[in-house]
């Protein structure tokens, strides 16, 4: 489950859903499905995302926080939601992975981004 | 200039500043300095970040939005701040690059993160 912040801008949420689809394609064999979920402003929320996994018969859910820094959302809000989910679904193993910003490749990625100047300011 | 959202959690802001330092080390020769700046909750803000670059004698600033999706911050708030900065510093070229979430390597990075389960829930 790819958990993003969620935006009032639906195009931004769609980006996350499309990314989840790309991850699913790229990671075939590593996992059975990739479900997006949003902390705020969009559906499915975390509760609904876990429910969707449960309906698909998941025995193990790895939650990847699609966040850049360990602010309150990563340290408090997501863990609390998952604690509730574990109570609801004791038969499912629900674990959290490294959050995105923790990944050591981030500095290299920023340099790559900086080489693509001239973004229009409009979402794709 | 690496522009992040900013958090009420100072440890999260420190992560961004440390990342800017790593980018500077990794990109030696590509640019003269990497300055972090925050849209909300932390200093330097974008105004102060640009000011810092100007004081260092910058003739060109590339702004990398350290954001995952093209929500309001990327499409409206940062461009507006930069438009103001261009008025204040007409002699400096200020351009925006691809934002982080736009980078094509993101799906691969998420898979890498998902392989590192068991994060403690506490920021480093």
PDB file of C-alpha atoms in Angstrom:
ATOM      1  CA  UNK A   1       0.000   0.000   0.000  1.00  0.00           C
ATOM      2  CA  UNK A   2       1.443   3.308  -1.120  1.00  0.00           C
ATOM      3  CA  UNK A   3       0.310   5.957   1.374  1.00  0.00           C
ATOM      4  CA  UNK A   4       0.500   9.548   0.165  1.00  0.00           C
ATOM      5  CA  UNK A   5      -0.531  12.776   1.842  1.00  0.00           C
ATOM      6  CA  UNK A   6      -3.366  13.532  -0.553  1.00  0.00           C
ATOM      7  CA  UNK A   7      -4.180  16.880  -2.123  1.00  0.00           C
ATOM      8  CA  UNK A   8      -7.228  19.048  -2.715  1.00  0.00           C
ATOM      9  CA  UNK A   9      -6.010  19.001  -6.316  1.00  0.00           C
ATOM     10  CA  UNK A  10      -7.396  15.783  -7.810  1.00  0.00           C
ATOM     11  CA  UNK A  11      -4.711  15.726 -10.527  1.00  0.00           C
ATOM     12  CA  UNK A  12      -2.082  15.348  -7.796  1.00  0.00           C
ATOM     13  CA  UNK A  13      -3.968  12.371  -6.329  1.00  0.00           C
ATOM     14  CA  UNK A  14      -4.275  10.852  -9.778  1.00  0.00           C
ATOM     15  CA  UNK A  15      -0.477  11.082 -10.107  1.00  0.00           C
ATOM     16  CA  UNK A  16      -0.157   8.886  -7.015  1.00  0.00           C
ATOM     17  CA  UNK A  17      -2.673   6.343  -8.295  1.00  0.00           C
ATOM     18  CA  UNK A  18      -0.844   6.181 -11.629  1.00  0.00           C
ATOM     19  CA  UNK A  19       2.439   5.748  -9.790  1.00  0.00           C
ATOM     20  CA  UNK A  20       0.967   2.835  -7.805  1.00  0.00           C
ATOM     21  CA  UNK A  21       0.021   1.232 -11.118  1.00  0.00           C
ATOM     22  CA  UNK A  22       3.595   1.717 -12.415  1.00  0.00           C
ATOM     23  CA  UNK A  23       5.029   0.214  -9.215  1.00  0.00           C
ATOM     24  CA  UNK A  24       2.720  -2.780  -9.624  1.00  0.00           C
ATOM     25  CA  UNK A  25       3.941  -3.281 -13.187  1.00  0.00           C
ATOM     26  CA  UNK A  26       7.597  -2.906 -12.278  1.00  0.00           C
ATOM     27  CA  UNK A  27       7.401  -5.103  -9.181  1.00  0.00           C
ATOM     28  CA  UNK A  28       5.512  -8.054 -10.629  1.00  0.00           C
ATOM     29  CA  UNK A  29       6.382 -11.109  -8.596  1.00  0.00           C
ATOM     30  CA  UNK A  30       7.445  -9.041  -5.575  1.00  0.00           C
ATOM     31  CA  UNK A  31       3.833  -8.439  -4.494  1.00  0.00           C
ATOM     32  CA  UNK A  32       0.323  -9.317  -5.616  1.00  0.00           C
ATOM     33  CA  UNK A  33      -1.098  -5.799  -5.751  1.00  0.00           C
ATOM     34  CA  UNK A  34      -0.246  -2.174  -5.107  1.00  0.00           C
ATOM     35  CA  UNK A  35      -3.024  -0.126  -3.550  1.00  0.00           C
ATOM     36  CA  UNK A  36      -2.815   3.667  -3.194  1.00  0.00           C
ATOM     37  CA  UNK A  37      -4.198   5.338  -0.074  1.00  0.00           C
ATOM     38  CA  UNK A  38      -4.341   8.925   1.167  1.00  0.00           C
ATOM     39  CA  UNK A  39      -3.957  10.400   4.630  1.00  0.00           C
ATOM     40  CA  UNK A  40      -6.031  13.501   3.852  1.00  0.00           C
ATOM     41  CA  UNK A  41      -8.253  15.082   1.202  1.00  0.00           C
ATOM     42  CA  UNK A  42      -8.719  11.989  -0.991  1.00  0.00           C
ATOM     43  CA  UNK A  43     -10.047   8.462  -1.168  1.00  0.00           C
ATOM     44  CA  UNK A  44      -9.296   5.702  -0.534  1.00  0.00           C
ATOM     45  CA  UNK A  45      -8.117   6.762   2.909  1.00  0.00           C
ATOM     46  CA  UNK A  46      -5.882   4.398   4.907  1.00  0.00           C
ATOM     47  CA  UNK A  47      -8.897   2.631   6.462  1.00  0.00           C
ATOM     48  CA  UNK A  48     -10.392   2.030   3.004  1.00  0.00           C
ATOM     49  CA  UNK A  49      -7.030   1.042   1.505  1.00  0.00           C
ATOM     50  CA  UNK A  50      -6.505  -1.651   4.147  1.00  0.00           C
ATOM     51  CA  UNK A  51     -10.097  -2.812   3.647  1.00  0.00           C
ATOM     52  CA  UNK A  52      -9.425  -3.132  -0.081  1.00  0.00           C
ATOM     53  CA  UNK A  53      -6.322  -5.255   0.615  1.00  0.00           C
ATOM     54  CA  UNK A  54      -8.327  -7.419   3.043  1.00  0.00           C
ATOM     55  CA  UNK A  55     -11.061  -7.949   0.454  1.00  0.00           C
ATOM     56  CA  UNK A  56      -8.370  -9.132  -1.979  1.00  0.00           C
ATOM     57  CA  UNK A  57      -7.374 -11.726   0.623  1.00  0.00           C
ATOM     58  CA  UNK A  58      -4.082 -10.115   1.699  1.00  0.00           C
ATOM     59  CA  UNK A  59      -2.166 -11.915   4.452  1.00  0.00           C
ATOM     60  CA  UNK A  60       0.633  -9.344   4.485  1.00  0.00           C
ATOM     61  CA  UNK A  61       0.539  -5.607   3.782  1.00  0.00           C
ATOM     62  CA  UNK A  62       3.670  -3.500   3.452  1.00  0.00           C
ATOM     63  CA  UNK A  63       2.874   0.172   3.876  1.00  0.00           C
ATOM     64  CA  UNK A  64       5.282   2.482   2.039  1.00  0.00           C
ATOM     65  CA  UNK A  65       4.914   6.070   3.276  1.00  0.00           C
ATOM     66  CA  UNK A  66       5.190   8.250   0.171  1.00  0.00           C
ATOM     67  CA  UNK A  67       6.538  11.130   2.231  1.00  0.00           C
ATOM     68  CA  UNK A  68       9.809  13.022   2.068  1.00  0.00           C
ATOM     69  CA  UNK A  69      10.460  13.751   5.720  1.00  0.00           C
ATOM     70  CA  UNK A  70       9.626  12.209   9.067  1.00  0.00           C
ATOM     71  CA  UNK A  71       7.136  14.869  10.115  1.00  0.00           C
ATOM     72  CA  UNK A  72       4.026  14.223  12.191  1.00  0.00           C
ATOM     73  CA  UNK A  73       2.290  12.343   9.372  1.00  0.00           C
ATOM     74  CA  UNK A  74       5.029   9.709   9.219  1.00  0.00           C
ATOM     75  CA  UNK A  75       5.835   9.499  12.923  1.00  0.00           C
ATOM     76  CA  UNK A  76       2.327   9.751  14.410  1.00  0.00           C
ATOM     77  CA  UNK A  77      -0.623   9.798  12.005  1.00  0.00           C
ATOM     78  CA  UNK A  78       0.206   6.797   9.803  1.00  0.00           C
ATOM     79  CA  UNK A  79       1.386   4.581  12.726  1.00  0.00           C
ATOM     80  CA  UNK A  80      -1.841   5.364  14.616  1.00  0.00           C
ATOM     81  CA  UNK A  81      -4.039   4.472  11.634  1.00  0.00           C
ATOM     82  CA  UNK A  82      -2.103   1.228  11.186  1.00  0.00           C
ATOM     83  CA  UNK A  83      -2.414   0.387  14.884  1.00  0.00           C
ATOM     84  CA  UNK A  84      -6.192   0.659  14.481  1.00  0.00           C
ATOM     85  CA  UNK A  85      -6.069  -1.443  11.321  1.00  0.00           C
ATOM     86  CA  UNK A  86      -4.142  -4.209  13.118  1.00  0.00           C
ATOM     87  CA  UNK A  87      -6.901  -4.355  15.707  1.00  0.00           C
ATOM     88  CA  UNK A  88      -9.522  -4.657  12.975  1.00  0.00           C
ATOM     89  CA  UNK A  89      -7.556  -7.237  10.985  1.00  0.00           C
ATOM     90  CA  UNK A  90      -5.490  -9.290  13.452  1.00  0.00           C
ATOM     91  CA  UNK A  91      -5.012 -12.004  10.824  1.00  0.00           C
ATOM     92  CA  UNK A  92      -3.135  -9.639   8.478  1.00  0.00           C
ATOM     93  CA  UNK A  93       0.514  -8.741   9.034  1.00  0.00           C
ATOM     94  CA  UNK A  94       0.754  -4.966   8.514  1.00  0.00           C
ATOM     95  CA  UNK A  95       4.266  -3.556   8.397  1.00  0.00           C
ATOM     96  CA  UNK A  96       5.673  -0.146   7.550  1.00  0.00           C
ATOM     97  CA  UNK A  97       8.709   0.228   5.323  1.00  0.00           C
ATOM     98  CA  UNK A  98      11.285   2.958   4.972  1.00  0.00           C
ATOM     99  CA  UNK A  99       9.573   6.189   3.965  1.00  0.00           C
ATOM    100  CA  UNK A 100      10.580   7.615   0.629  1.00  0.00           C
ATOM    101  CA  UNK A 101      12.765  10.481   1.890  1.00  0.00           C
ATOM    102  CA  UNK A 102      14.840   8.011   3.896  1.00  0.00           C
ATOM    103  CA  UNK A 103      16.085   6.373   0.717  1.00  0.00           C
ATOM    104  CA  UNK A 104      19.777   6.980   0.152  1.00  0.00           C
ATOM    105  CA  UNK A 105      19.263   7.601  -3.576  1.00  0.00           C
ATOM    106  CA  UNK A 106      17.445  10.885  -2.928  1.00  0.00           C
ATOM    107  CA  UNK A 107      20.450  13.222  -3.361  1.00  0.00           C
ATOM    108  CA  UNK A 108      21.195  11.737  -6.775  1.00  0.00           C
ATOM    109  CA  UNK A 109      17.545  12.100  -7.777  1.00  0.00           C
ATOM    110  CA  UNK A 110      17.542  15.790  -6.823  1.00  0.00           C
ATOM    111  CA  UNK A 111      20.543  16.385  -9.074  1.00  0.00           C
ATOM    112  CA  UNK A 112      18.691  14.636 -11.905  1.00  0.00           C
ATOM    113  CA  UNK A 113      15.669  16.890 -11.324  1.00  0.00           C
ATOM    114  CA  UNK A 114      17.829  20.024 -11.295  1.00  0.00           C
ATOM    115  CA  UNK A 115      19.021  19.128 -14.791  1.00  0.00           C
ATOM    116  CA  UNK A 116      15.440  19.323 -16.099  1.00  0.00           C
ATOM    117  CA  UNK A 117      14.715  23.028 -15.809  1.00  0.00           C
ATOM    118  CA  UNK A 118      11.908  24.894 -17.447  1.00  0.00           C
ATOM    119  CA  UNK A 119       8.948  23.016 -16.040  1.00  0.00           C
ATOM    120  CA  UNK A 120       5.849  24.887 -17.137  1.00  0.00           C
ATOM    121  CA  UNK A 121       4.299  25.181 -13.697  1.00  0.00           C
ATOM    122  CA  UNK A 122       1.268  23.187 -14.845  1.00  0.00           C
ATOM    123  CA  UNK A 123       0.707  19.627 -13.749  1.00  0.00           C
ATOM    124  CA  UNK A 124       0.802  17.067 -16.536  1.00  0.00           C
TER     125      UNK A 124
ATOM    126  CA  UNK B   1      17.778  25.925  -4.037  1.00  0.00           C
ATOM    127  CA  UNK B   2      16.000  22.903  -2.670  1.00  0.00           C
ATOM    128  CA  UNK B   3      12.481  23.974  -1.670  1.00  0.00           C
ATOM    129  CA  UNK B   4      10.690  21.682   0.770  1.00  0.00           C
ATOM    130  CA  UNK B   5       7.285  22.004   2.404  1.00  0.00           C
ATOM    131  CA  UNK B   6       8.633  22.457   5.923  1.00  0.00           C
ATOM    132  CA  UNK B   7       7.350  20.789   9.080  1.00  0.00           C
ATOM    133  CA  UNK B   8       6.465  21.807  12.633  1.00  0.00           C
ATOM    134  CA  UNK B   9       8.840  18.945  13.543  1.00  0.00           C
ATOM    135  CA  UNK B  10      12.317  20.486  13.440  1.00  0.00           C
ATOM    136  CA  UNK B  11      13.970  17.071  12.931  1.00  0.00           C
ATOM    137  CA  UNK B  12      12.132  16.813   9.603  1.00  0.00           C
ATOM    138  CA  UNK B  13      13.464  20.210   8.515  1.00  0.00           C
ATOM    139  CA  UNK B  14      16.969  19.199   9.589  1.00  0.00           C
ATOM    140  CA  UNK B  15      16.656  16.156   7.292  1.00  0.00           C
ATOM    141  CA  UNK B  16      16.111  18.520   4.361  1.00  0.00           C
ATOM    142  CA  UNK B  17      19.078  20.709   5.307  1.00  0.00           C
ATOM    143  CA  UNK B  18      21.292  17.630   5.600  1.00  0.00           C
ATOM    144  CA  UNK B  19      20.042  16.431   2.232  1.00  0.00           C
ATOM    145  CA  UNK B  20      20.939  19.788   0.673  1.00  0.00           C
ATOM    146  CA  UNK B  21      24.457  19.343   2.059  1.00  0.00           C
ATOM    147  CA  UNK B  22      24.655  15.838   0.540  1.00  0.00           C
ATOM    148  CA  UNK B  23      23.428  17.161  -2.826  1.00  0.00           C
ATOM    149  CA  UNK B  24      26.110  19.873  -2.695  1.00  0.00           C
ATOM    150  CA  UNK B  25      28.786  17.252  -2.032  1.00  0.00           C
ATOM    151  CA  UNK B  26      27.541  14.933  -4.759  1.00  0.00           C
ATOM    152  CA  UNK B  27      27.067  17.678  -7.365  1.00  0.00           C
ATOM    153  CA  UNK B  28      30.379  19.484  -6.973  1.00  0.00           C
ATOM    154  CA  UNK B  29      31.128  21.233 -10.238  1.00  0.00           C
ATOM    155  CA  UNK B  30      27.462  21.235 -11.295  1.00  0.00           C
ATOM    156  CA  UNK B  31      26.617  24.217  -9.067  1.00  0.00           C
ATOM    157  CA  UNK B  32      28.349  26.515  -6.589  1.00  0.00           C
ATOM    158  CA  UNK B  33      26.018  26.019  -3.632  1.00  0.00           C
ATOM    159  CA  UNK B  34      22.861  24.225  -2.551  1.00  0.00           C
ATOM    160  CA  UNK B  35      20.569  26.251  -0.309  1.00  0.00           C
ATOM    161  CA  UNK B  36      17.551  24.700   1.433  1.00  0.00           C
ATOM    162  CA  UNK B  37      14.345  26.723   1.774  1.00  0.00           C
ATOM    163  CA  UNK B  38      10.904  25.998   3.213  1.00  0.00           C
ATOM    164  CA  UNK B  39       7.445  26.993   2.071  1.00  0.00           C
ATOM    165  CA  UNK B  40       5.912  26.796   5.560  1.00  0.00           C
ATOM    166  CA  UNK B  41       6.770  26.300   9.236  1.00  0.00           C
ATOM    167  CA  UNK B  42      10.562  26.725   8.930  1.00  0.00           C
ATOM    168  CA  UNK B  43      13.374  29.061   7.975  1.00  0.00           C
ATOM    169  CA  UNK B  44      14.887  30.019   5.662  1.00  0.00           C
ATOM    170  CA  UNK B  45      11.660  30.615   3.745  1.00  0.00           C
ATOM    171  CA  UNK B  46      11.806  31.063  -0.043  1.00  0.00           C
ATOM    172  CA  UNK B  47      12.332  34.826   0.276  1.00  0.00           C
ATOM    173  CA  UNK B  48      15.253  34.285   2.651  1.00  0.00           C
ATOM    174  CA  UNK B  49      16.669  31.440   0.569  1.00  0.00           C
ATOM    175  CA  UNK B  50      16.780  33.612  -2.556  1.00  0.00           C
ATOM    176  CA  UNK B  51      18.297  36.431  -0.494  1.00  0.00           C
ATOM    177  CA  UNK B  52      21.003  34.050   0.685  1.00  0.00           C
ATOM    178  CA  UNK B  53      21.782  33.050  -2.915  1.00  0.00           C
ATOM    179  CA  UNK B  54      21.898  36.739  -3.927  1.00  0.00           C
ATOM    180  CA  UNK B  55      24.306  37.525  -1.090  1.00  0.00           C
ATOM    181  CA  UNK B  56      26.568  34.756  -2.372  1.00  0.00           C
ATOM    182  CA  UNK B  57      26.574  36.509  -5.732  1.00  0.00           C
ATOM    183  CA  UNK B  58      24.381  34.039  -7.621  1.00  0.00           C
ATOM    184  CA  UNK B  59      23.630  34.900 -11.257  1.00  0.00           C
ATOM    185  CA  UNK B  60      21.472  31.795 -11.776  1.00  0.00           C
ATOM    186  CA  UNK B  61      19.244  29.935  -9.322  1.00  0.00           C
ATOM    187  CA  UNK B  62      17.637  26.608 -10.136  1.00  0.00           C
ATOM    188  CA  UNK B  63      14.753  25.883  -7.795  1.00  0.00           C
ATOM    189  CA  UNK B  64      14.095  22.174  -7.267  1.00  0.00           C
ATOM    190  CA  UNK B  65      10.673  21.613  -5.666  1.00  0.00           C
ATOM    191  CA  UNK B  66      11.177  18.814  -3.148  1.00  0.00           C
ATOM    192  CA  UNK B  67       7.554  17.764  -3.492  1.00  0.00           C
ATOM    193  CA  UNK B  68       5.994  14.511  -4.604  1.00  0.00           C
ATOM    194  CA  UNK B  69       2.925  15.715  -6.433  1.00  0.00           C
ATOM    195  CA  UNK B  70       1.833  18.784  -8.338  1.00  0.00           C
ATOM    196  CA  UNK B  71      -0.562  20.058  -5.698  1.00  0.00           C
ATOM    197  CA  UNK B  72      -1.223  23.716  -4.961  1.00  0.00           C
ATOM    198  CA  UNK B  73       2.225  24.260  -3.434  1.00  0.00           C
ATOM    199  CA  UNK B  74       3.982  23.248  -6.664  1.00  0.00           C
ATOM    200  CA  UNK B  75       1.528  24.781  -9.131  1.00  0.00           C
ATOM    201  CA  UNK B  76       0.663  28.035  -7.337  1.00  0.00           C
ATOM    202  CA  UNK B  77       2.564  28.851  -4.129  1.00  0.00           C
ATOM    203  CA  UNK B  78       6.159  28.299  -5.264  1.00  0.00           C
ATOM    204  CA  UNK B  79       5.671  29.955  -8.704  1.00  0.00           C
ATOM    205  CA  UNK B  80       4.115  32.998  -6.998  1.00  0.00           C
ATOM    206  CA  UNK B  81       7.004  33.343  -4.550  1.00  0.00           C
ATOM    207  CA  UNK B  82       9.472  33.048  -7.424  1.00  0.00           C
ATOM    208  CA  UNK B  83       7.611  35.638  -9.475  1.00  0.00           C
ATOM    209  CA  UNK B  84       8.036  38.060  -6.556  1.00  0.00           C
ATOM    210  CA  UNK B  85      11.711  37.112  -6.256  1.00  0.00           C
ATOM    211  CA  UNK B  86      12.306  37.832  -9.958  1.00  0.00           C
ATOM    212  CA  UNK B  87      10.922  41.332  -9.423  1.00  0.00           C
ATOM    213  CA  UNK B  88      13.245  41.895  -6.484  1.00  0.00           C
ATOM    214  CA  UNK B  89      16.293  40.422  -8.257  1.00  0.00           C
ATOM    215  CA  UNK B  90      15.907  41.133 -11.986  1.00  0.00           C
ATOM    216  CA  UNK B  91      19.627  40.479 -12.508  1.00  0.00           C
ATOM    217  CA  UNK B  92      19.315  36.845 -11.333  1.00  0.00           C
ATOM    218  CA  UNK B  93      17.938  34.119 -13.582  1.00  0.00           C
ATOM    219  CA  UNK B  94      15.533  32.087 -11.434  1.00  0.00           C
ATOM    220  CA  UNK B  95      14.245  28.894 -13.008  1.00  0.00           C
ATOM    221  CA  UNK B  96      12.219  25.980 -11.669  1.00  0.00           C
ATOM    222  CA  UNK B  97      13.192  22.403 -12.439  1.00  0.00           C
ATOM    223  CA  UNK B  98      11.199  19.199 -12.535  1.00  0.00           C
ATOM    224  CA  UNK B  99       9.686  18.553  -9.110  1.00  0.00           C
ATOM    225  CA  UNK B 100      10.830  15.414  -7.367  1.00  0.00           C
ATOM    226  CA  UNK B 101       7.689  13.322  -7.909  1.00  0.00           C
ATOM    227  CA  UNK B 102       7.935  13.928 -11.641  1.00  0.00           C
ATOM    228  CA  UNK B 103      11.169  11.973 -11.835  1.00  0.00           C
ATOM    229  CA  UNK B 104      10.776   8.720 -13.733  1.00  0.00           C
ATOM    230  CA  UNK B 105      12.897   6.803 -11.202  1.00  0.00           C
ATOM    231  CA  UNK B 106      10.234   7.120  -8.509  1.00  0.00           C
ATOM    232  CA  UNK B 107       8.537   3.723  -9.055  1.00  0.00           C
ATOM    233  CA  UNK B 108      11.895   1.938  -8.703  1.00  0.00           C
ATOM    234  CA  UNK B 109      12.633   3.900  -5.531  1.00  0.00           C
ATOM    235  CA  UNK B 110       9.304   2.877  -3.995  1.00  0.00           C
ATOM    236  CA  UNK B 111      10.112  -0.772  -4.605  1.00  0.00           C
ATOM    237  CA  UNK B 112      13.487  -0.257  -2.911  1.00  0.00           C
ATOM    238  CA  UNK B 113      11.735   1.321   0.088  1.00  0.00           C
ATOM    239  CA  UNK B 114       9.239  -1.532   0.303  1.00  0.00           C
ATOM    240  CA  UNK B 115      12.157  -3.926   0.727  1.00  0.00           C
ATOM    241  CA  UNK B 116      13.230  -2.119   3.908  1.00  0.00           C
ATOM    242  CA  UNK B 117      10.412  -2.999   6.282  1.00  0.00           C
ATOM    243  CA  UNK B 118      10.425  -2.636  10.008  1.00  0.00           C
ATOM    244  CA  UNK B 119      11.141   1.060  10.321  1.00  0.00           C
ATOM    245  CA  UNK B 120      10.838   1.954  13.976  1.00  0.00           C
ATOM    246  CA  UNK B 121       8.437   4.845  13.502  1.00  0.00           C
ATOM    247  CA  UNK B 122      10.948   7.257  15.012  1.00  0.00           C
ATOM    248  CA  UNK B 123      12.842   9.744  12.886  1.00  0.00           C
ATOM    249  CA  UNK B 124      16.611   9.243  12.808  1.00  0.00           C
TER     250      UNK B 124
END
